[in-house]
XYZ file of C-alpha atoms in Angstrom:
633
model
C 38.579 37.631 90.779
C 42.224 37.127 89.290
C 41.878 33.923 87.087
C 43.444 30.155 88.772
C 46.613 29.599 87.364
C 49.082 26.560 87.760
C 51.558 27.406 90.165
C 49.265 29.056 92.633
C 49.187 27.457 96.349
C 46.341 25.060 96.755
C 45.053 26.979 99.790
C 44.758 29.682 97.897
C 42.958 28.130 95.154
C 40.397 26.534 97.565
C 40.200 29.581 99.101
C 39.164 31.496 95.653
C 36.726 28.934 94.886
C 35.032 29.589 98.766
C 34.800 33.143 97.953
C 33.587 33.434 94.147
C 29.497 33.684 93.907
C 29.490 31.723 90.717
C 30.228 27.844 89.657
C 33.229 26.749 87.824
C 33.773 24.118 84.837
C 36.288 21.427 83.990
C 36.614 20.401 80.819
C 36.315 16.401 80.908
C 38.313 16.147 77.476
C 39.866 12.716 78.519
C 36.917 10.792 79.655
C 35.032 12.646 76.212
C 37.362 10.442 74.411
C 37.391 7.212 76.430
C 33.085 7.297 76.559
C 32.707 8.307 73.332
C 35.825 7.721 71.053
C 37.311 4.987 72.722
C 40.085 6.685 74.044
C 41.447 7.595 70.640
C 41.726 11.333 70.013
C 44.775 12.004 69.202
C 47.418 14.646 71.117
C 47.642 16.304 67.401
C 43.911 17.474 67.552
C 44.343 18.322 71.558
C 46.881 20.407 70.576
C 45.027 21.780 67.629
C 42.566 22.477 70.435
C 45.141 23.931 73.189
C 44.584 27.338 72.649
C 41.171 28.342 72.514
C 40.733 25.877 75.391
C 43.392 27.618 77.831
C 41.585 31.087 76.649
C 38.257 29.377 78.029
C 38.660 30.013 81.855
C 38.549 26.789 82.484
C 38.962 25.401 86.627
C 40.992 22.365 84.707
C 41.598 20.400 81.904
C 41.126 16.772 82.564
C 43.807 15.139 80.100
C 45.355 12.343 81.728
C 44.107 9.216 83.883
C 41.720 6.622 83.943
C 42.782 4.213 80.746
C 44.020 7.174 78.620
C 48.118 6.610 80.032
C 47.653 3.046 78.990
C 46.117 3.302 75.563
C 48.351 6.627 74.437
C 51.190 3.723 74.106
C 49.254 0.801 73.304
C 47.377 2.898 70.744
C 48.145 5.658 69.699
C 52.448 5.801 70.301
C 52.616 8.726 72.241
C 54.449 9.004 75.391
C 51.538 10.333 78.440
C 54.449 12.500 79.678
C 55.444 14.090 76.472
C 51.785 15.056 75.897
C 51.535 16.821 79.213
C 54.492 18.535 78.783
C 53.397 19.833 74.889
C 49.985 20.651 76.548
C 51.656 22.601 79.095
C 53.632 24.571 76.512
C 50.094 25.786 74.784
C 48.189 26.301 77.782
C 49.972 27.827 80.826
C 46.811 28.886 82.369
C 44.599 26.100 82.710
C 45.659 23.264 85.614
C 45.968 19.630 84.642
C 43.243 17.292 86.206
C 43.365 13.683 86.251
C 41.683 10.716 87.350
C 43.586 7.889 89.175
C 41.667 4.394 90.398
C 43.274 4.525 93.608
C 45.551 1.266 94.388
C 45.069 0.416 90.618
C 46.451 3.789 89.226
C 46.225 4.091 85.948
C 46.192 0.478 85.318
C 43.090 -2.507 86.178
C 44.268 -4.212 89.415
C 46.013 -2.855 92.203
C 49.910 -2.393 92.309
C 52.620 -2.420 95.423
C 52.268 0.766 97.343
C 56.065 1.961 96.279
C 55.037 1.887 92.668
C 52.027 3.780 93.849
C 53.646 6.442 95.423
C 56.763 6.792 92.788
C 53.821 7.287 89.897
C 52.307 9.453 91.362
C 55.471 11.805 92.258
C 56.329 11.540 88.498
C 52.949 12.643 87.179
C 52.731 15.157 90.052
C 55.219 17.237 88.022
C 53.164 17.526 85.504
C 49.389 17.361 87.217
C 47.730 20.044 89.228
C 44.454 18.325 90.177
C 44.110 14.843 91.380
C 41.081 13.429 91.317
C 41.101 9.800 93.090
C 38.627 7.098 93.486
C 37.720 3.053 94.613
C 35.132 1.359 93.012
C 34.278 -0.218 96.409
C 34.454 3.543 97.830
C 36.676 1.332 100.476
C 38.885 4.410 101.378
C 42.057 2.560 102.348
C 42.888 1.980 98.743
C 43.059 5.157 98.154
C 45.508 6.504 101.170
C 49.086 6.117 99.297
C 48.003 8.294 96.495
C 45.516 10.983 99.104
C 49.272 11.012 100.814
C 51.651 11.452 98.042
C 49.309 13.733 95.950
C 49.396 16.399 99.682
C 53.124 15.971 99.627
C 53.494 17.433 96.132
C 51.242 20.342 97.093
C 48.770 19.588 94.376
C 45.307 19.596 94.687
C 43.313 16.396 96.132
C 40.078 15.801 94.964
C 38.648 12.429 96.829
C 35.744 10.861 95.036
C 32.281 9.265 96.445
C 31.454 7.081 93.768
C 27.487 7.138 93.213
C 24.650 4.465 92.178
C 21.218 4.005 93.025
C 18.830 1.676 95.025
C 17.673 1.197 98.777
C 21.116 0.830 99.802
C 22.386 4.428 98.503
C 21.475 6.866 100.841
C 22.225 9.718 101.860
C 23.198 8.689 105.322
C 25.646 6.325 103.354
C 27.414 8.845 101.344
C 27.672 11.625 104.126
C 28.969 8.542 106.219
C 31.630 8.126 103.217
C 32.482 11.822 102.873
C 33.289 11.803 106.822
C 35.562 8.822 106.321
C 37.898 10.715 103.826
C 38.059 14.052 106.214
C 39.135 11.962 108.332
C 42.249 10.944 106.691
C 42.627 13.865 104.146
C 41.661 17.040 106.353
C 39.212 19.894 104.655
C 41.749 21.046 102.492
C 40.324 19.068 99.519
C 38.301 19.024 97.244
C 34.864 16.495 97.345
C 34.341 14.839 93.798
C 30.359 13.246 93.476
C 31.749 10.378 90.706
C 28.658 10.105 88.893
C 30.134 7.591 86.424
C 27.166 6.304 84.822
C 24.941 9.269 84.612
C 22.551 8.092 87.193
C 19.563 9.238 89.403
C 17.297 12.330 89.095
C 18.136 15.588 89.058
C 16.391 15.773 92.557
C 18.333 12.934 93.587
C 21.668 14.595 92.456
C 20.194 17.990 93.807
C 19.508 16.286 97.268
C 22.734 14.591 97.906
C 24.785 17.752 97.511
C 22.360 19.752 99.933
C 22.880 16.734 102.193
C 26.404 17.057 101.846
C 26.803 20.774 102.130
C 24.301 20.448 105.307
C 26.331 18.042 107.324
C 29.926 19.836 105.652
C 28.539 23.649 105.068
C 32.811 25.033 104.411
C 33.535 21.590 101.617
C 33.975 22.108 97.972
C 31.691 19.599 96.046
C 32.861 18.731 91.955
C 29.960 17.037 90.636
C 30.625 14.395 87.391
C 28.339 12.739 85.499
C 27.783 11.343 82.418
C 25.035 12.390 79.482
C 23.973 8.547 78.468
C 20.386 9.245 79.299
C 20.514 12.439 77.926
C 19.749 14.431 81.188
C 23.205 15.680 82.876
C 22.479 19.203 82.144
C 19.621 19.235 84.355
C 21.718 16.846 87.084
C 24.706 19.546 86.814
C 21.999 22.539 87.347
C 20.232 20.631 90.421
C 24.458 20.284 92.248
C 25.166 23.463 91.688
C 21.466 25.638 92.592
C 22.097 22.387 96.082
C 25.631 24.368 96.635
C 28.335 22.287 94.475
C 31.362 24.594 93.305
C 32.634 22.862 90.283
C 30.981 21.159 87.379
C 32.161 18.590 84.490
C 31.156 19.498 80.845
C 32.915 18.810 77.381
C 33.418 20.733 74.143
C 29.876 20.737 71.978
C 31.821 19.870 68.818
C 33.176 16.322 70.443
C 30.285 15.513 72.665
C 28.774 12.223 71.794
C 25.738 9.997 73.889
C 27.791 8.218 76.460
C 30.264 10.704 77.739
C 29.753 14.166 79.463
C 27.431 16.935 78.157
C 28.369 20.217 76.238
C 29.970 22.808 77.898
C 27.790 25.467 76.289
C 24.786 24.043 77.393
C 25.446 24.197 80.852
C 26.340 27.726 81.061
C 22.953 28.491 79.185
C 20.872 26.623 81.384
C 22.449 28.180 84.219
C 22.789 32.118 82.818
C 18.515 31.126 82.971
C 18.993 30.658 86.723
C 21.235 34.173 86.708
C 24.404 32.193 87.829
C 27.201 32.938 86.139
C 30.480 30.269 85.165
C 33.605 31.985 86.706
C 35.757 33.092 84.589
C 34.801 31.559 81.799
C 34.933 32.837 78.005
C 32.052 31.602 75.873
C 33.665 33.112 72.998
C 36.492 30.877 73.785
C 34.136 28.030 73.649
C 32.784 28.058 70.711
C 36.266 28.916 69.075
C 37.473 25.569 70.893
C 34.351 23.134 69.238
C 35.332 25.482 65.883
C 38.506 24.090 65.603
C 37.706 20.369 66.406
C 34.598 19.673 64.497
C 36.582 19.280 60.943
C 38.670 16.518 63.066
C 35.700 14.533 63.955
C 34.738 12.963 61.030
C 38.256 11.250 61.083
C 37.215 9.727 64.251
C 33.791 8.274 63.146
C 35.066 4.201 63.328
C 35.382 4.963 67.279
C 32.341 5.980 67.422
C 29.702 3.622 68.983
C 27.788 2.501 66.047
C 24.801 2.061 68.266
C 23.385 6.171 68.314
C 20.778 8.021 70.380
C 20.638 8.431 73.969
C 20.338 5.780 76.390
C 17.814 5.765 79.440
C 17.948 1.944 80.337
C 21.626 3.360 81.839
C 19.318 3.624 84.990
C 18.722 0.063 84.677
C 21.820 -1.686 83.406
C 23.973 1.287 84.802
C 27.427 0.659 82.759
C 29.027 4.064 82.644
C 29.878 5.996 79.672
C 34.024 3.990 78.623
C 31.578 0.756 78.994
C 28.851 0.810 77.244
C 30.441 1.817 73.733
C 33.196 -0.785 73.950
C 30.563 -3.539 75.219
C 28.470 -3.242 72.202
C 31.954 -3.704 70.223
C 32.682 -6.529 71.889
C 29.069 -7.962 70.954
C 29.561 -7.429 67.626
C 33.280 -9.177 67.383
C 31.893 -12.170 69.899
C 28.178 -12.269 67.807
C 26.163 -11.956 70.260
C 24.364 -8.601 69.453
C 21.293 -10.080 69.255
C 21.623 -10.731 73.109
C 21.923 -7.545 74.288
C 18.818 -6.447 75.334
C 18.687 -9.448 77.405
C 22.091 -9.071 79.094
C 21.665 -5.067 79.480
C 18.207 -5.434 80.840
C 17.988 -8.868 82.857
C 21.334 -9.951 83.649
C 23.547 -7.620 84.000
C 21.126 -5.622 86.828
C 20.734 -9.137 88.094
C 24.176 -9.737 89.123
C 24.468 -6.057 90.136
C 21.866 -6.977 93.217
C 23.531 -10.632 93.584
C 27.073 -9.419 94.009
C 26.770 -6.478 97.066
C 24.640 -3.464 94.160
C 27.994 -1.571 94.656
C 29.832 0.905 91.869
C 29.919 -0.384 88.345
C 33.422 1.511 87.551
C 36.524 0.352 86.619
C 37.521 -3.022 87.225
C 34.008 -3.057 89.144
C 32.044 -2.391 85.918
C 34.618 -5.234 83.894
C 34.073 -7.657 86.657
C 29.907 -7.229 86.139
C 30.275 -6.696 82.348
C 32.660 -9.910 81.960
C 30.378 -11.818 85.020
C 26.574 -11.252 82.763
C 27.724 -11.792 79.594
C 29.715 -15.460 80.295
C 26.177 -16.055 82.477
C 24.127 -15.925 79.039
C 26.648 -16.931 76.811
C 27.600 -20.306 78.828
C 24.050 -21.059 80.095
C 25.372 -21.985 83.248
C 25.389 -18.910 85.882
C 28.874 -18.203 87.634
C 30.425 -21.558 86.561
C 32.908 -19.325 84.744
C 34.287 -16.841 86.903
C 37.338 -15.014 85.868
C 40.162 -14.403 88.604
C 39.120 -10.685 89.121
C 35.280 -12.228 90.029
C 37.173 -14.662 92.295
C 39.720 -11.794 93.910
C 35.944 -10.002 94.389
C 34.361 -12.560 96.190
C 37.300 -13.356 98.514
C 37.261 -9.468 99.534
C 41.149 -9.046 98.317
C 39.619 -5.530 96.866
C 37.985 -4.414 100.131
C 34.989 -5.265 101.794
C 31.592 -5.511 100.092
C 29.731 -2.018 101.270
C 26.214 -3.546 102.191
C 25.902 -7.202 101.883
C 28.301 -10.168 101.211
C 26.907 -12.180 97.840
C 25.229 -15.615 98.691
C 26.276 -19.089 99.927
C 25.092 -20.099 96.619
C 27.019 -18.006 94.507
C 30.618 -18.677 96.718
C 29.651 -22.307 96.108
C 29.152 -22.333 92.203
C 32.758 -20.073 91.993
C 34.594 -22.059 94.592
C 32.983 -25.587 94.425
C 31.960 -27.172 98.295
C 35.493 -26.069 100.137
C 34.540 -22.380 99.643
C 33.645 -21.410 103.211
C 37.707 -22.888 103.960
C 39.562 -21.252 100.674
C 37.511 -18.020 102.264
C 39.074 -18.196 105.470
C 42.267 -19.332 104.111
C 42.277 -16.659 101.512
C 40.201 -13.988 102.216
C 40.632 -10.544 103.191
C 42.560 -7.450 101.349
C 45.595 -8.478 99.337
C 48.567 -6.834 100.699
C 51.054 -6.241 98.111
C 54.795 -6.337 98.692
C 56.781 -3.412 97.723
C 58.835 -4.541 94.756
C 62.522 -3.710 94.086
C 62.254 -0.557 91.999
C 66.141 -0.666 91.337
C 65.674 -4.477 89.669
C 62.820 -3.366 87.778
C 64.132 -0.362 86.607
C 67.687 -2.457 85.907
C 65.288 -5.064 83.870
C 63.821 -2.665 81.581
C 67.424 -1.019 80.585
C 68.351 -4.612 79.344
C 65.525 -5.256 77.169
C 65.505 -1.636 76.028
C 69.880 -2.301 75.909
C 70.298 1.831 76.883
C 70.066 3.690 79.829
C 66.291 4.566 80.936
C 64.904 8.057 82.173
C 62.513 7.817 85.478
C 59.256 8.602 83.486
C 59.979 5.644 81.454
C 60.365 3.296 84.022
C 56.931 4.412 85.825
C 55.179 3.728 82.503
C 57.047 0.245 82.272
C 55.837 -0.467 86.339
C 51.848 0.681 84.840
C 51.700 -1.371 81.860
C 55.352 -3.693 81.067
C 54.841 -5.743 78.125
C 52.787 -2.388 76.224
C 55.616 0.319 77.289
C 58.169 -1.709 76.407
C 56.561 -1.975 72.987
C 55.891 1.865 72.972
C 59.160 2.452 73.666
C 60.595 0.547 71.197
C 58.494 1.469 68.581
C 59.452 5.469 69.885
C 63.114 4.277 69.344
C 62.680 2.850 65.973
C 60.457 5.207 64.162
C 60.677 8.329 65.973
C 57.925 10.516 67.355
C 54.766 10.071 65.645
C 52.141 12.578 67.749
C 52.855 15.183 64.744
C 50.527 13.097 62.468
C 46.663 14.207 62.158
C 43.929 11.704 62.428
C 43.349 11.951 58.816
C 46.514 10.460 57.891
C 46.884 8.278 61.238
C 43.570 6.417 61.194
C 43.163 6.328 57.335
C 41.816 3.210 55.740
C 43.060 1.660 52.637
C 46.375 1.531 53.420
C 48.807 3.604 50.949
C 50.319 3.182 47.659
C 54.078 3.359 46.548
C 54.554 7.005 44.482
C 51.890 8.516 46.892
C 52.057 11.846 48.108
C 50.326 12.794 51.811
C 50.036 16.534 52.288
C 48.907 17.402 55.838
C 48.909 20.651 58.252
C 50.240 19.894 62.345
C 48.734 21.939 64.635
C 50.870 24.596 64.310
C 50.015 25.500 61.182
C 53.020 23.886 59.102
C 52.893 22.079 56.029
C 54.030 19.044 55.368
C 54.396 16.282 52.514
C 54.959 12.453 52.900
C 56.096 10.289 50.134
C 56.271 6.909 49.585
C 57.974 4.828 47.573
C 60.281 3.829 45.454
C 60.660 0.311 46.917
C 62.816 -3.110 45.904
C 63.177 -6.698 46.977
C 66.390 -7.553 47.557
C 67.281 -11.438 46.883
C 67.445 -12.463 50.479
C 63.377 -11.810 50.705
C 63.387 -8.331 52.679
C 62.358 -5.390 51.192
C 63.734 -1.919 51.519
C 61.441 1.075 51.307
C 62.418 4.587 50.863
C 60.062 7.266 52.846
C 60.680 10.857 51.735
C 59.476 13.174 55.419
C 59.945 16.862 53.796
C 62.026 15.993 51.273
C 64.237 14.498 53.536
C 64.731 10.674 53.026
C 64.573 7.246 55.496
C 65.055 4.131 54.742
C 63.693 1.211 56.147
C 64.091 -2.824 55.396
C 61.117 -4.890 56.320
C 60.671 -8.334 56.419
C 57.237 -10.339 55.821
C 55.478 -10.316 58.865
C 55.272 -13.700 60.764
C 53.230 -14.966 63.492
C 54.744 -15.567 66.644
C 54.333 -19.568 66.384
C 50.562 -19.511 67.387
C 48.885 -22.715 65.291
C 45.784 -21.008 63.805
C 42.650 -22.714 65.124
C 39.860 -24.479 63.973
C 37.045 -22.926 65.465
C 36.769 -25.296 68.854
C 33.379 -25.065 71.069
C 33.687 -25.033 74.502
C 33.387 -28.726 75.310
C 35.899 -29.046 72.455
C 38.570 -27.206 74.406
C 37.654 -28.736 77.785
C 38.770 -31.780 76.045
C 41.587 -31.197 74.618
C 42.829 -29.544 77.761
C 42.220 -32.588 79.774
C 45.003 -34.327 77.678
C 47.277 -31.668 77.879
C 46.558 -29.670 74.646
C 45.497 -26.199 75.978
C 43.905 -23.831 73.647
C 42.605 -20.306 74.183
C 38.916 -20.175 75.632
C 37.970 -16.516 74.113
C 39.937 -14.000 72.398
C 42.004 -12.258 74.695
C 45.243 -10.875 75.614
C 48.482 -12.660 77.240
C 49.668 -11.220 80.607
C 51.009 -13.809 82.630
C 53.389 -16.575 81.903
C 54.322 -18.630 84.817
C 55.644 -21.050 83.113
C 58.554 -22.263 80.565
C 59.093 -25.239 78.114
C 60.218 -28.440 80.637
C 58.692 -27.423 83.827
C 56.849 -30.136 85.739
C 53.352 -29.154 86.612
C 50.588 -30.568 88.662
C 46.885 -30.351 87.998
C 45.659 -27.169 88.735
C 48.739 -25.120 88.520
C 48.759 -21.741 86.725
C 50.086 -22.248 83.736
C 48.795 -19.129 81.708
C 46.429 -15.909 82.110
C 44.941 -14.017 79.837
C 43.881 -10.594 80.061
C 39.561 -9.881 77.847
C 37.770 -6.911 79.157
C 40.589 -5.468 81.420
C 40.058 -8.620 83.612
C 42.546 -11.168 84.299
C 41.139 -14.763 83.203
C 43.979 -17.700 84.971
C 44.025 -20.655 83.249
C 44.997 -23.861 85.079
C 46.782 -26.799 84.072
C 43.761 -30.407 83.867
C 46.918 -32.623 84.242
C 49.769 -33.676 85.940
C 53.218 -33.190 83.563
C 56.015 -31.798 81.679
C 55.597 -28.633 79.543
C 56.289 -29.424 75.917
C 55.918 -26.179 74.184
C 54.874 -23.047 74.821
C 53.593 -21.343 71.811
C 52.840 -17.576 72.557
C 54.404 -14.765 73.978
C 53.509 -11.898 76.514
C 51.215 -9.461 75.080
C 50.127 -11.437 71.963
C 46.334 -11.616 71.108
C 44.926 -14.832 70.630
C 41.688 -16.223 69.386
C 39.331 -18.632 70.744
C 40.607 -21.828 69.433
C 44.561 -20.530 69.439
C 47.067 -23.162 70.707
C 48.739 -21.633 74.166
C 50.507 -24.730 75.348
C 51.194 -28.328 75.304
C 51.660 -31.043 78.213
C 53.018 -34.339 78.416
C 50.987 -36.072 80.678
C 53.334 -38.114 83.744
């Protein structure tokens, strides 16, 4: 069978994947490094890997999506369309897969449907294989994208998003699968989103015979993730119960949260004498060749909590989750309460809130939800704006059961059942004026703008425009290797930094010499291949935040209620509504901030005058951290 190859017509790659008698793989490389890495690998070692991965045979690549097109500026200065177009470069045979949340994109909430469909023509260019899903499985959010993804001839791949208990049948999911046919058509491709690696192997194996048995002629991609330690035999039940297309990662990279090795899966299933299509094992094990000197470079991403985890079938966070929630409980010291919020809470609020998909924001709004339940001592008296947005349905309707009176009462205080009628139902977003925003961003970038750049400013403003100034000011910086990217220690004036790009290439960084001029800024001379830059810095300075005493919570309650508002938890800001001599009333957003992905708003306890406002968009602050003051009328 002649090998898929971008540029081929989706019916005839749906058609080759009827006809072969084997199973195909994808190659999850971008969720590998969001589960395991946190999302850090680098486009220098995907490049370093490009070549033995497009000789692999893979069905796709999967190298953009999910958080990755937000963290390859915030983290890792890299434009997400200039690595897809280097990728492309090294590996014309494979297709481009990625995974988009629906209404929410590439982003954590959803967005107006004309910034929807405009992001998704620009990465259509780009992206053969569209994988989409809701973590309500609410298929309405998911229409602008199944629409503009059919226009660009690409490949639509509609997810059922998969968890367990009495409520997960499969009557439910077949019920599901018949609800996107009936707004995609059969020419697509049906992913099983296994997020969090769970159920049984018989439990995968059955609800892809179910599947194939109500839908005999539809293509099922089965995902899943290796937490427990048992996708291998998960991916071996979907495929021997009919499923086409399977999701495995390089051996080298593979880590405990994240999908399992590639070569295992074609072992197990050579056992079974079913063969991966196309594939070259050779190629394989040349691709985990070349990576495994990088990995040591990326050890501090690493969870630093090892082994395999099988209370995932309890506490169910899937693979980008569970690494960065330990993190968190480790910066917020509360380690030692794990166990108790993985294996009593968290499952807890699962059941109380509607036991739907814990996958992004679904699996913030639980994470975020358990944790301020222990921490506070005083269950959903904290709810952050994406809990409220939840409960009011403005994300869809709850699947199986609304949560309880109770719980709408403790959020919403004794008017609930009114702000619920008032308020409730699925937020419909206005289009926004594309040509504004687009004329916004080319005066605080003072240039002209390309198209690409102003879908990455609509995704993520305040950490584009960063990225993109950054880009302007220091120049492309995907060249450098993790070693001399992530290094620790900083580096020394007279150093020398030898280093190999993926091409092969040598190259030699030196630093130094350096002076202080008498007006306090320093200039630095950088020697790139003998070739020199110059740069003047200036000491850094904060951006007017007071630095805080560390407040307790009643502390802050306080201080709030005479107009002194300080930060509750470290977090991010994203929203400011408000400017230095606006009148506010009690209650009015005057701030959010963004912890865990979710959006936290913070309201004003009294009626006056802004005084000051003391951060700016995008700035981290710390528990404690002076936002704003307000003269009380």
């Amino acid at each position: 069978m002649q090998h898929i190859r971008p540029g081929m017509d989706t019916k005839d790659i749906l058609r080759r994947l009827k006809e072969a008698k084997g199973y195909f793989i994808t190659n999850t490389a971008r969720d590998l490094s969001q589960s395991d890495f946190k999302n850090r690998i680098l486009l220098h070692t995907d490049l370093l890997a490009a070549k033995p991965r497009d000789a692999a045979g893979y069905f796709s690549l999967e190298i953009t999506g999910g958080a990755s097109v937000h963290v390859d500026m915030l983290r890792k200065q890299v434009n997400p369309f200039l690595k897809l177009e280097l990728l492309r470069r090294e590996m014309p045979n494979t297709l481009f897969q990625t995974l988009c949340r629906g209404v929410n994109l590439f982003g954590y909430r959803p967005y107006p449907e004309n910034a929807i469909r405009l992001t998704v023509r620009e990465f259509a260019k780009y992206v053969e294989v569209w994988r989409v899903f809701d973590f309500l499985n609410y298929i309405p959010n998911m229409v602008p994208v199944f629409e503009e993804v059919k226009k660009a001839g690409k490949i639509l791949e509609p997810s059922i998003c998969f968890s367990t208990g009495p409520e997960h049948t499969d009557k439910f999911y077949v019920s599901k699968v018949q609800e996107i046919l009936d707004v995609t058509g059969e020419d697509i491709i049906l992913c099983i989103k296994n997020h969090g690696g769970l159920g049984t192997p018989k439990r995968i194996g059955e609800l892809v015979a179910s599947i194939k048995q109500r839908f005999p002629d539809l293509l099922i991609h089965y995902h899943g993730h290796n937490t427990d330690s048992n996708d291998v035999p998960r991916i071996a039940a979907a495929i021997l119960s009919g499923a086409e297309i399977v999701d495995a990662a390089d051996h080298a990279f593979t880590g405990f949260y994240g999908p399992p090795p590639v070569l295992s899966v074609i072992q197990t299933m050579e056992a079974h004498g079913i063969r991966a299509e196309g594939v070259s094992t050779d190629a394989v094990i040349e691709t985990s060749e070349a990576l495994r000197p990088e990995r040591a470079a990326y050890a501090d991403f690493e969870s630093q909590f090892k082994g395999f985890d099988s209370t995932v079938q309890v506490h169910k966070l899937p693979g980008g989750a569970t690494g960065s929630s330990f993190e968190q409980a480790v910066k917020g010291e509360f380690l030692h309460l794990m166990p108790k919020i993985l294996r009593e809470e968290l499952p807890r609020v699962q059941i109380e809130l509607g036991n739907w998909w814990s996958v992004t924001p679904g699996s913030q709004i639980l994470w975020t939800t358990a944790v301020n339940n222990v921490l506070s001592g005083e269950r959903y008296e904290n709810a952050s704006g994406d809990l409220k947005n939840l409960l009011l349905g403005r994300y869809g309707p709850f699947p199986f059961y609304r949560p309880s009176e109770e719980i709408y009462s403790k959020v919403f205080g004794p008017d609930w059942e009114k702000m619920l009628k008032e308020q409730g139902g699925v937020a419909k977003i206005e289009d926004i004026d594309l040509e504004k925003e687009e004329a916004t961003l080319v005066e605080r970038m003072g240039r002209s703008v390309t198209r690409e750049e102003v879908v990455l400013y609509l995704q993520h403003p305040n950490d584009a425009l960063d990225f993109l100034k950054f880009e302007e000011e220091y120049g492309q910086a995907y060249v450098l290797p993790p070693q001399i990217w992530f290094r620790k220690g900083g580096f020394n004036l007279g150093e020398h930094l030898d280093f190999v790009d993926y091409t092969g290439k040598s190259h030699v960084i030196e630093l130094g010499p350096s002076y202080r001029s008498e007006n306090g800024k320093q200039t630095l001379y950088l020697f790139v291949d003998h070739h020199s830059e110059v740069f003047l810095l200036e000491e850094e300075k904060k951006a007017g935040v007071e630095t805080a005493v560390k407040l307790s919570k009643e502390e802050i309650a306080s201080l709030a209620k005479v107009g002194d508002m300080r930060a509750p938890f470290a977090s991010n800001v994203c929203q400011i509504p408000v400017k230095a001599g606006q009148e506010v009333k009690k209650g009015e957003l005057v701030i959010v901030l963004e912890a865990m992905k979710m959006q936290n708003p913070i309201e004003s306890q009294v009626e006056g005058k802004i005084d000051q406002v003391f951060v700016k968009l995008g700035q981290a602050v710390q528990v404690g951290d002076k936002l704003l003051t307000i003269s009380p009328l």
